[in-house]
mmCIF file of C-alpha atoms and ligand atoms in Angstrom:
data_model
loop_
_atom_site.group_PDB
_atom_site.id
_atom_site.type_symbol
_atom_site.label_atom_id
_atom_site.label_comp_id
_atom_site.label_asym_id
_atom_site.label_seq_id
_atom_site.Cartn_x
_atom_site.Cartn_y
_atom_site.Cartn_z
ATOM 1 C CA MET A 177 58.946 32.995 25.354
ATOM 2 C CA ARG A 178 55.558 31.577 25.285
ATOM 3 C CA LYS A 179 54.143 30.751 28.358
ATOM 4 C CA LYS A 180 51.900 27.231 27.978
ATOM 5 C CA LEU A 181 48.556 27.409 28.089
ATOM 6 C CA VAL A 182 45.771 24.514 29.226
ATOM 7 C CA VAL A 183 42.146 25.292 28.429
ATOM 8 C CA GLY A 184 39.432 23.040 29.076
ATOM 9 C CA ASN A 185 36.001 23.884 27.235
ATOM 10 C CA TRP A 186 32.992 21.512 29.581
ATOM 11 C CA LYS A 187 30.666 22.544 26.528
ATOM 12 C CA MET A 188 27.285 21.574 27.496
ATOM 13 C CA ASN A 189 28.153 19.879 30.487
ATOM 14 C CA LEU A 190 28.164 19.438 34.340
ATOM 15 C CA THR A 191 25.838 21.410 36.704
ATOM 16 C CA ARG A 192 27.226 23.913 39.792
ATOM 17 C CA SER A 193 27.453 21.073 42.225
ATOM 18 C CA GLU A 194 28.958 18.585 39.842
ATOM 19 C CA ALA A 195 31.383 21.833 38.303
ATOM 20 C CA SER A 196 32.050 22.011 41.922
ATOM 21 C CA ALA A 197 33.041 18.627 42.576
ATOM 22 C CA THR A 198 35.531 18.585 39.571
ATOM 23 C CA ILE A 199 37.159 21.891 40.592
ATOM 24 C CA GLU A 200 37.684 20.938 44.290
ATOM 25 C CA SER A 201 39.408 17.471 43.204
ATOM 26 C CA LEU A 202 41.336 19.487 40.347
ATOM 27 C CA LEU A 203 42.311 21.728 43.108
ATOM 28 C CA LEU A 204 43.998 18.893 45.247
ATOM 29 C CA MET A 205 45.712 17.343 42.224
ATOM 30 C CA ILE A 206 47.705 20.709 40.613
ATOM 31 C CA GLU A 207 50.820 21.431 42.205
ATOM 32 C CA PRO A 208 50.229 25.597 41.997
ATOM 33 C CA THR A 209 52.660 26.783 39.931
ATOM 34 C CA THR A 210 52.994 30.350 37.434
ATOM 35 C CA GLU A 211 55.119 28.854 34.717
ATOM 36 C CA ILE A 212 51.860 27.728 32.956
ATOM 37 C CA GLU A 213 48.454 29.157 32.189
ATOM 38 C CA VAL A 214 44.959 27.199 33.216
ATOM 39 C CA ALA A 215 41.562 28.173 32.078
ATOM 40 C CA ILE A 216 38.042 26.107 32.049
ATOM 41 C CA CYS A 217 34.986 27.298 30.249
ATOM 42 C CA PRO A 218 32.333 25.634 31.874
ATOM 43 C CA THR A 219 28.303 26.767 30.728
ATOM 44 C CA TYR A 220 27.085 30.463 31.465
ATOM 45 C CA LEU A 221 25.811 28.995 34.506
ATOM 46 C CA THR A 222 28.460 27.871 35.850
ATOM 47 C CA ILE A 223 31.216 30.227 35.329
ATOM 48 C CA GLU A 224 30.693 31.971 38.974
ATOM 49 C CA THR A 225 30.996 28.862 40.744
ATOM 50 C CA VAL A 226 34.045 28.000 38.975
ATOM 51 C CA GLY A 227 35.582 31.210 39.474
ATOM 52 C CA GLN A 228 35.041 31.783 43.308
ATOM 53 C CA LEU A 229 36.734 28.543 43.247
ATOM 54 C CA PHE A 230 39.772 29.542 41.419
ATOM 55 C CA LYS A 231 39.671 33.125 43.647
ATOM 56 C CA ARG A 232 42.939 31.797 45.417
ATOM 57 C CA THR A 233 44.857 30.212 42.850
ATOM 58 C CA HIS A 234 46.252 31.602 39.152
ATOM 59 C CA PHE A 235 43.123 29.139 37.358
ATOM 60 C CA LYS A 236 41.165 31.516 35.160
ATOM 61 C CA VAL A 237 37.612 30.876 34.176
ATOM 62 C CA GLY A 238 36.122 31.531 30.619
ATOM 63 C CA ALA A 239 33.022 31.392 28.208
ATOM 64 C CA GLN A 240 31.787 28.744 24.711
ATOM 65 C CA ASP A 241 30.603 31.542 23.285
ATOM 66 C CA VAL A 242 29.209 35.442 23.150
ATOM 67 C CA PHE A 243 27.220 37.421 21.177
ATOM 68 C CA TRP A 244 28.364 41.128 19.630
ATOM 69 C CA MET A 245 25.830 43.971 20.725
ATOM 70 C CA ASN A 246 26.250 44.430 24.246
ATOM 71 C CA SER A 247 22.822 44.471 25.089
ATOM 72 C CA GLY A 248 19.264 44.150 23.442
ATOM 73 C CA ALA A 249 16.296 42.303 22.103
ATOM 74 C CA PHE A 250 18.808 39.399 21.344
ATOM 75 C CA THR A 251 16.563 36.329 23.183
ATOM 76 C CA GLY A 252 19.081 33.735 24.561
ATOM 77 C CA ASN A 253 22.360 35.659 24.428
ATOM 78 C CA VAL A 254 25.258 36.563 26.411
ATOM 79 C CA SER A 255 27.771 39.381 25.922
ATOM 80 C CA ALA A 256 30.940 40.705 26.201
ATOM 81 C CA PRO A 257 30.500 43.084 29.288
ATOM 82 C CA MET A 258 28.135 40.551 30.921
ATOM 83 C CA LEU A 259 31.155 37.832 30.570
ATOM 84 C CA LYS A 260 33.558 40.636 32.424
ATOM 85 C CA ASP A 261 31.156 41.271 34.622
ATOM 86 C CA VAL A 262 31.433 37.530 35.943
ATOM 87 C CA GLY A 263 35.014 37.631 35.802
ATOM 88 C CA CYS A 264 35.759 35.843 32.531
ATOM 89 C CA HIS A 265 39.461 36.515 30.899
ATOM 90 C CA PHE A 266 38.841 34.054 28.016
ATOM 91 C CA CYS A 267 36.162 33.347 25.337
ATOM 92 C CA ILE A 268 35.849 30.454 22.776
ATOM 93 C CA VAL A 269 34.916 32.105 19.444
ATOM 94 C CA GLY A 270 34.063 29.596 16.374
ATOM 95 C CA HIS A 271 34.352 26.172 17.662
ATOM 96 C CA SER A 272 33.779 23.739 15.294
ATOM 97 C CA GLU A 273 30.493 22.781 17.092
ATOM 98 C CA THR A 274 29.280 26.758 17.274
ATOM 99 C CA ARG A 275 29.769 27.015 13.073
ATOM 100 C CA GLY A 276 27.476 24.199 12.205
ATOM 101 C CA ARG A 277 30.177 22.364 10.447
ATOM 102 C CA PHE A 278 28.704 19.319 12.727
ATOM 103 C CA GLY A 279 29.533 16.968 9.665
ATOM 104 C CA LYS A 280 28.657 13.268 10.352
ATOM 105 C CA LEU A 281 28.604 13.689 14.543
ATOM 106 C CA ASP A 282 26.008 12.170 16.734
ATOM 107 C CA ILE A 283 23.962 15.131 16.877
ATOM 108 C CA PRO A 284 20.309 15.291 15.691
ATOM 109 C CA GLU A 285 19.957 16.935 11.645
ATOM 110 C CA SER A 286 17.415 19.369 13.336
ATOM 111 C CA THR A 287 19.996 21.495 15.689
ATOM 112 C CA ILE A 288 22.854 22.312 12.931
ATOM 113 C CA PRO A 289 20.892 25.486 11.844
ATOM 114 C CA TYR A 290 20.567 26.660 15.201
ATOM 115 C CA PHE A 291 24.641 26.977 15.721
ATOM 116 C CA SER A 292 25.507 28.684 12.169
ATOM 117 C CA GLU A 293 28.381 30.525 12.955
ATOM 118 C CA THR A 294 30.232 32.395 9.954
ATOM 119 C CA ASP A 295 34.006 34.141 10.101
ATOM 120 C CA GLU A 296 31.963 36.848 9.952
ATOM 121 C CA THR A 297 30.257 36.481 13.268
ATOM 122 C CA VAL A 298 33.028 35.241 14.569
ATOM 123 C CA ASN A 299 35.313 38.630 13.128
ATOM 124 C CA LEU A 300 32.100 40.787 15.214
ATOM 125 C CA LYS A 301 32.640 38.555 18.258
ATOM 126 C CA ILE A 302 36.557 39.319 18.617
ATOM 127 C CA LYS A 303 36.271 43.082 18.117
ATOM 128 C CA SER A 304 33.543 42.896 20.943
ATOM 129 C CA LEU A 305 35.801 40.918 23.251
ATOM 130 C CA LEU A 306 38.827 42.745 22.526
ATOM 131 C CA TYR A 307 37.122 45.956 23.043
ATOM 132 C CA HIS A 308 35.888 44.633 26.323
ATOM 133 C CA SER A 309 39.633 43.333 27.217
ATOM 134 C CA ILE A 310 38.290 39.619 27.443
ATOM 135 C CA HIS A 311 41.206 37.252 25.216
ATOM 136 C CA PRO A 312 39.629 35.127 22.355
ATOM 137 C CA ILE A 313 40.261 32.017 21.340
ATOM 138 C CA LEU A 314 39.339 31.853 18.311
ATOM 139 C CA CYS A 315 39.130 28.002 17.099
ATOM 140 C CA CYS A 316 39.827 26.636 12.880
ATOM 141 C CA GLY A 317 40.128 23.558 11.557
ATOM 142 C CA GLU A 318 39.711 22.092 8.690
ATOM 143 C CA THR A 319 36.938 18.982 8.262
ATOM 144 C CA LEU A 320 37.485 15.149 6.916
ATOM 145 C CA ALA A 321 36.218 15.941 3.606
ATOM 146 C CA GLU A 322 38.291 19.390 3.533
ATOM 147 C CA ARG A 323 41.548 17.221 4.459
ATOM 148 C CA GLU A 324 41.428 14.546 2.226
ATOM 149 C CA ALA A 325 40.986 17.328 -0.810
ATOM 150 C CA GLY A 326 44.085 18.591 0.191
ATOM 151 C CA GLN A 327 42.244 21.929 1.390
ATOM 152 C CA THR A 328 43.764 21.941 5.362
ATOM 153 C CA ASP A 329 45.917 25.141 4.766
ATOM 154 C CA GLU A 330 44.096 27.052 2.071
ATOM 155 C CA VAL A 331 40.710 27.056 4.735
ATOM 156 C CA ILE A 332 42.430 27.584 8.157
ATOM 157 C CA GLN A 333 43.951 30.819 6.209
ATOM 158 C CA ALA A 334 40.710 31.497 5.347
ATOM 159 C CA GLN A 335 39.166 31.187 8.561
ATOM 160 C CA LEU A 336 41.790 33.117 9.619
ATOM 161 C CA LYS A 337 41.637 36.177 7.094
ATOM 162 C CA GLY A 338 38.208 36.432 7.673
ATOM 163 C CA ALA A 339 38.261 36.125 11.542
ATOM 164 C CA LEU A 340 41.061 38.709 11.616
ATOM 165 C CA SER A 341 39.526 41.203 9.104
ATOM 166 C CA GLY A 342 39.945 44.543 9.940
ATOM 167 C CA ILE A 343 42.060 43.364 13.401
ATOM 168 C CA GLU A 344 45.927 45.466 14.333
ATOM 169 C CA GLY A 345 48.238 43.307 15.365
ATOM 170 C CA ALA A 346 48.923 44.879 18.760
ATOM 171 C CA GLU A 347 45.022 44.156 19.294
ATOM 172 C CA PHE A 348 45.564 40.953 19.145
ATOM 173 C CA HIS A 349 48.589 40.085 21.062
ATOM 174 C CA ASP A 350 47.308 38.696 23.411
ATOM 175 C CA GLY A 351 45.396 36.367 21.763
ATOM 176 C CA VAL A 352 44.752 32.007 21.387
ATOM 177 C CA VAL A 353 44.394 30.440 18.220
ATOM 178 C CA ALA A 354 43.110 27.392 17.947
ATOM 179 C CA TYR A 355 44.161 24.076 15.899
ATOM 180 C CA GLU A 356 41.198 22.042 15.612
ATOM 181 C CA PRO A 357 40.694 19.582 13.038
ATOM 182 C CA VAL A 358 37.249 18.951 12.846
ATOM 183 C CA TRP A 359 37.343 15.144 12.475
ATOM 184 C CA ALA A 360 39.632 15.422 15.650
ATOM 185 C CA ILE A 361 37.187 16.694 18.137
ATOM 186 C CA GLY A 362 35.615 14.353 20.019
ATOM 187 C CA THR A 363 35.920 11.272 17.997
ATOM 188 C CA GLY A 364 38.982 10.031 20.017
ATOM 189 C CA LYS A 365 41.182 10.245 16.723
ATOM 190 C CA THR A 366 43.994 12.847 17.266
ATOM 191 C CA CYS A 367 45.658 14.035 14.616
ATOM 192 C CA ASP A 368 49.323 12.831 14.399
ATOM 193 C CA THR A 369 51.764 14.968 16.108
ATOM 194 C CA ALA A 370 53.857 16.340 13.557
ATOM 195 C CA GLU A 371 51.051 17.069 11.210
ATOM 196 C CA ALA A 372 49.602 19.093 14.347
ATOM 197 C CA GLY A 373 52.459 20.785 14.280
ATOM 198 C CA ARG A 374 52.931 21.286 10.649
ATOM 199 C CA VAL A 375 49.560 22.912 10.841
ATOM 200 C CA CYS A 376 50.234 25.241 13.751
ATOM 201 C CA THR A 377 53.509 26.308 12.007
ATOM 202 C CA MET A 378 51.538 26.910 9.326
ATOM 203 C CA ILE A 379 49.252 29.081 11.380
ATOM 204 C CA ARG A 380 52.103 31.028 13.092
ATOM 205 C CA LYS A 381 53.288 31.995 9.399
ATOM 206 C CA ALA A 382 49.616 33.099 8.454
ATOM 207 C CA LEU A 383 49.267 35.280 11.175
ATOM 208 C CA VAL A 384 52.842 36.927 10.048
ATOM 209 C CA GLU A 385 50.763 38.139 7.255
ATOM 210 C CA ILE A 386 47.526 38.759 8.218
ATOM 211 C CA LEU A 387 48.773 40.263 11.555
ATOM 212 C CA ASP A 388 52.403 41.059 11.869
ATOM 213 C CA GLU A 389 56.019 39.035 13.160
ATOM 214 C CA SER A 390 55.232 40.506 16.534
ATOM 215 C CA ALA A 391 51.691 39.802 17.394
ATOM 216 C CA ALA A 392 52.762 36.232 15.300
ATOM 217 C CA ALA A 393 55.356 35.725 18.036
ATOM 218 C CA SER A 394 53.055 36.357 21.124
ATOM 219 C CA ILE A 395 49.903 34.566 19.840
ATOM 220 C CA ARG A 396 49.381 31.471 21.719
ATOM 221 C CA ILE A 397 47.971 28.764 19.045
ATOM 222 C CA LEU A 398 47.005 25.600 20.971
ATOM 223 C CA TYR A 399 45.905 22.338 19.574
ATOM 224 C CA GLY A 400 42.578 20.750 20.324
ATOM 225 C CA GLY A 401 40.999 17.554 19.073
ATOM 226 C CA SER A 402 40.860 14.192 21.352
ATOM 227 C CA VAL A 403 43.949 15.644 23.777
ATOM 228 C CA LYS A 404 44.358 13.272 26.226
ATOM 229 C CA GLY A 405 47.029 12.575 29.495
ATOM 230 C CA SER A 406 48.991 9.793 27.004
ATOM 231 C CA ASN A 407 49.006 12.423 23.615
ATOM 232 C CA ALA A 408 49.500 15.828 24.886
ATOM 233 C CA GLY A 409 53.507 15.607 26.317
ATOM 234 C CA GLU A 410 54.727 14.734 22.601
ATOM 235 C CA LEU A 411 51.759 17.438 20.869
ATOM 236 C CA PHE A 412 53.175 20.139 23.340
ATOM 237 C CA ALA A 413 56.116 19.521 22.549
ATOM 238 C CA GLN A 414 56.137 21.367 19.358
ATOM 239 C CA PRO A 415 57.267 24.317 18.774
ATOM 240 C CA ASP A 416 54.481 25.783 17.562
ATOM 241 C CA ILE A 417 51.935 24.105 19.664
ATOM 242 C CA ASP A 418 51.990 26.333 23.223
ATOM 243 C CA GLY A 419 49.307 24.073 24.736
ATOM 244 C CA GLY A 420 45.892 22.727 24.068
ATOM 245 C CA LEU A 421 41.960 23.348 24.008
ATOM 246 C CA VAL A 422 40.362 19.915 26.114
ATOM 247 C CA GLY A 423 37.218 18.602 25.346
ATOM 248 C CA GLY A 424 36.304 15.532 26.841
ATOM 249 C CA ALA A 425 39.618 14.980 29.197
ATOM 250 C CA SER A 426 38.881 17.941 30.999
ATOM 251 C CA LEU A 427 35.362 16.794 32.375
ATOM 252 C CA VAL A 428 37.324 14.358 34.482
ATOM 253 C CA ALA A 429 39.743 16.112 37.439
ATOM 254 C CA GLU A 430 42.384 13.369 36.707
ATOM 255 C CA ASP A 431 42.548 12.911 32.992
ATOM 256 C CA PHE A 432 42.693 16.942 32.793
ATOM 257 C CA SER A 433 45.697 17.190 35.824
ATOM 258 C CA LYS A 434 47.707 14.778 33.651
ATOM 259 C CA ILE A 435 47.345 17.250 30.741
ATOM 260 C CA ILE A 436 47.766 20.231 32.763
ATOM 261 C CA GLN A 437 51.739 17.803 33.788
ATOM 262 C CA SER A 438 52.770 16.971 30.747
ATOM 263 C CA ALA A 439 52.348 21.013 29.924
HETATM 264 C C1 PEP B 698 37.320 20.545 21.945
HETATM 265 O O1 PEP B 698 35.480 20.157 22.047
HETATM 266 O O2 PEP B 698 37.544 21.972 21.852
HETATM 267 C C2 PEP B 698 37.905 19.398 21.747
HETATM 268 C C3 PEP B 698 39.085 19.854 21.573
HETATM 269 O O3 PEP B 698 37.216 18.219 22.126
HETATM 270 P P1 PEP B 698 37.595 17.196 22.754
HETATM 271 O O4 PEP B 698 38.885 17.581 22.947
HETATM 272 O O5 PEP B 698 36.292 16.348 23.347
HETATM 273 O O6 PEP B 698 38.218 16.468 21.219
#
């Protein structure tokens, strides 16, 4: 039986004092239960602050990205052993915002080349995370153009194959996959519940082929893309949706607590 998992991706938001205030409010709103798992992925600078506040709870802290080498001349980057050292349990990889698939979102064109993650670098990051016992949250998903061209399933299958190349089922057993249609991230557009459920079932079948049956049955598959308190319940009720990866709504304690309660 897979435990539901709700992960907040704070992106480049909240200073340490804002992060503390948000977590303190959240902890007042949530009944402690070990029946579901909750994690927050704040900026690198607030990982320890959030981790300290979670100390006496079952909530976990994670990171939003990682570099695959352990140390060296890689200016601006952070490695898996460094994330482990500050208490990270999870780490997001392959988010559409780091894959450079921004499409027409409202960001300066000049920042696109900076975020140039590929399936190959995602694969290297996952291997490094697994080696350091951090659970990867592997994001995959199609752009609007790919969906309209009927390529959704093949795009996702290729992303999964590339990201998990050379990795055994037993190694990724406790890993997480997040289905995040690029066109639904931060846009307020949620994927139709039945379609999100269908894609997540397709992902689980692909994981049987790429890894093995036992790993595919235990990997949590999350849906992400404008999840809110009002739609979380029906999304999380789909048989192959094991929770959510939540961006915007995780920044407001009241909104995030409603999503956690839906799980
Ligand atoms: C995300 O960033 O992973 C995400 C799903 O964002 P939002 O919930 O804001 O669409």
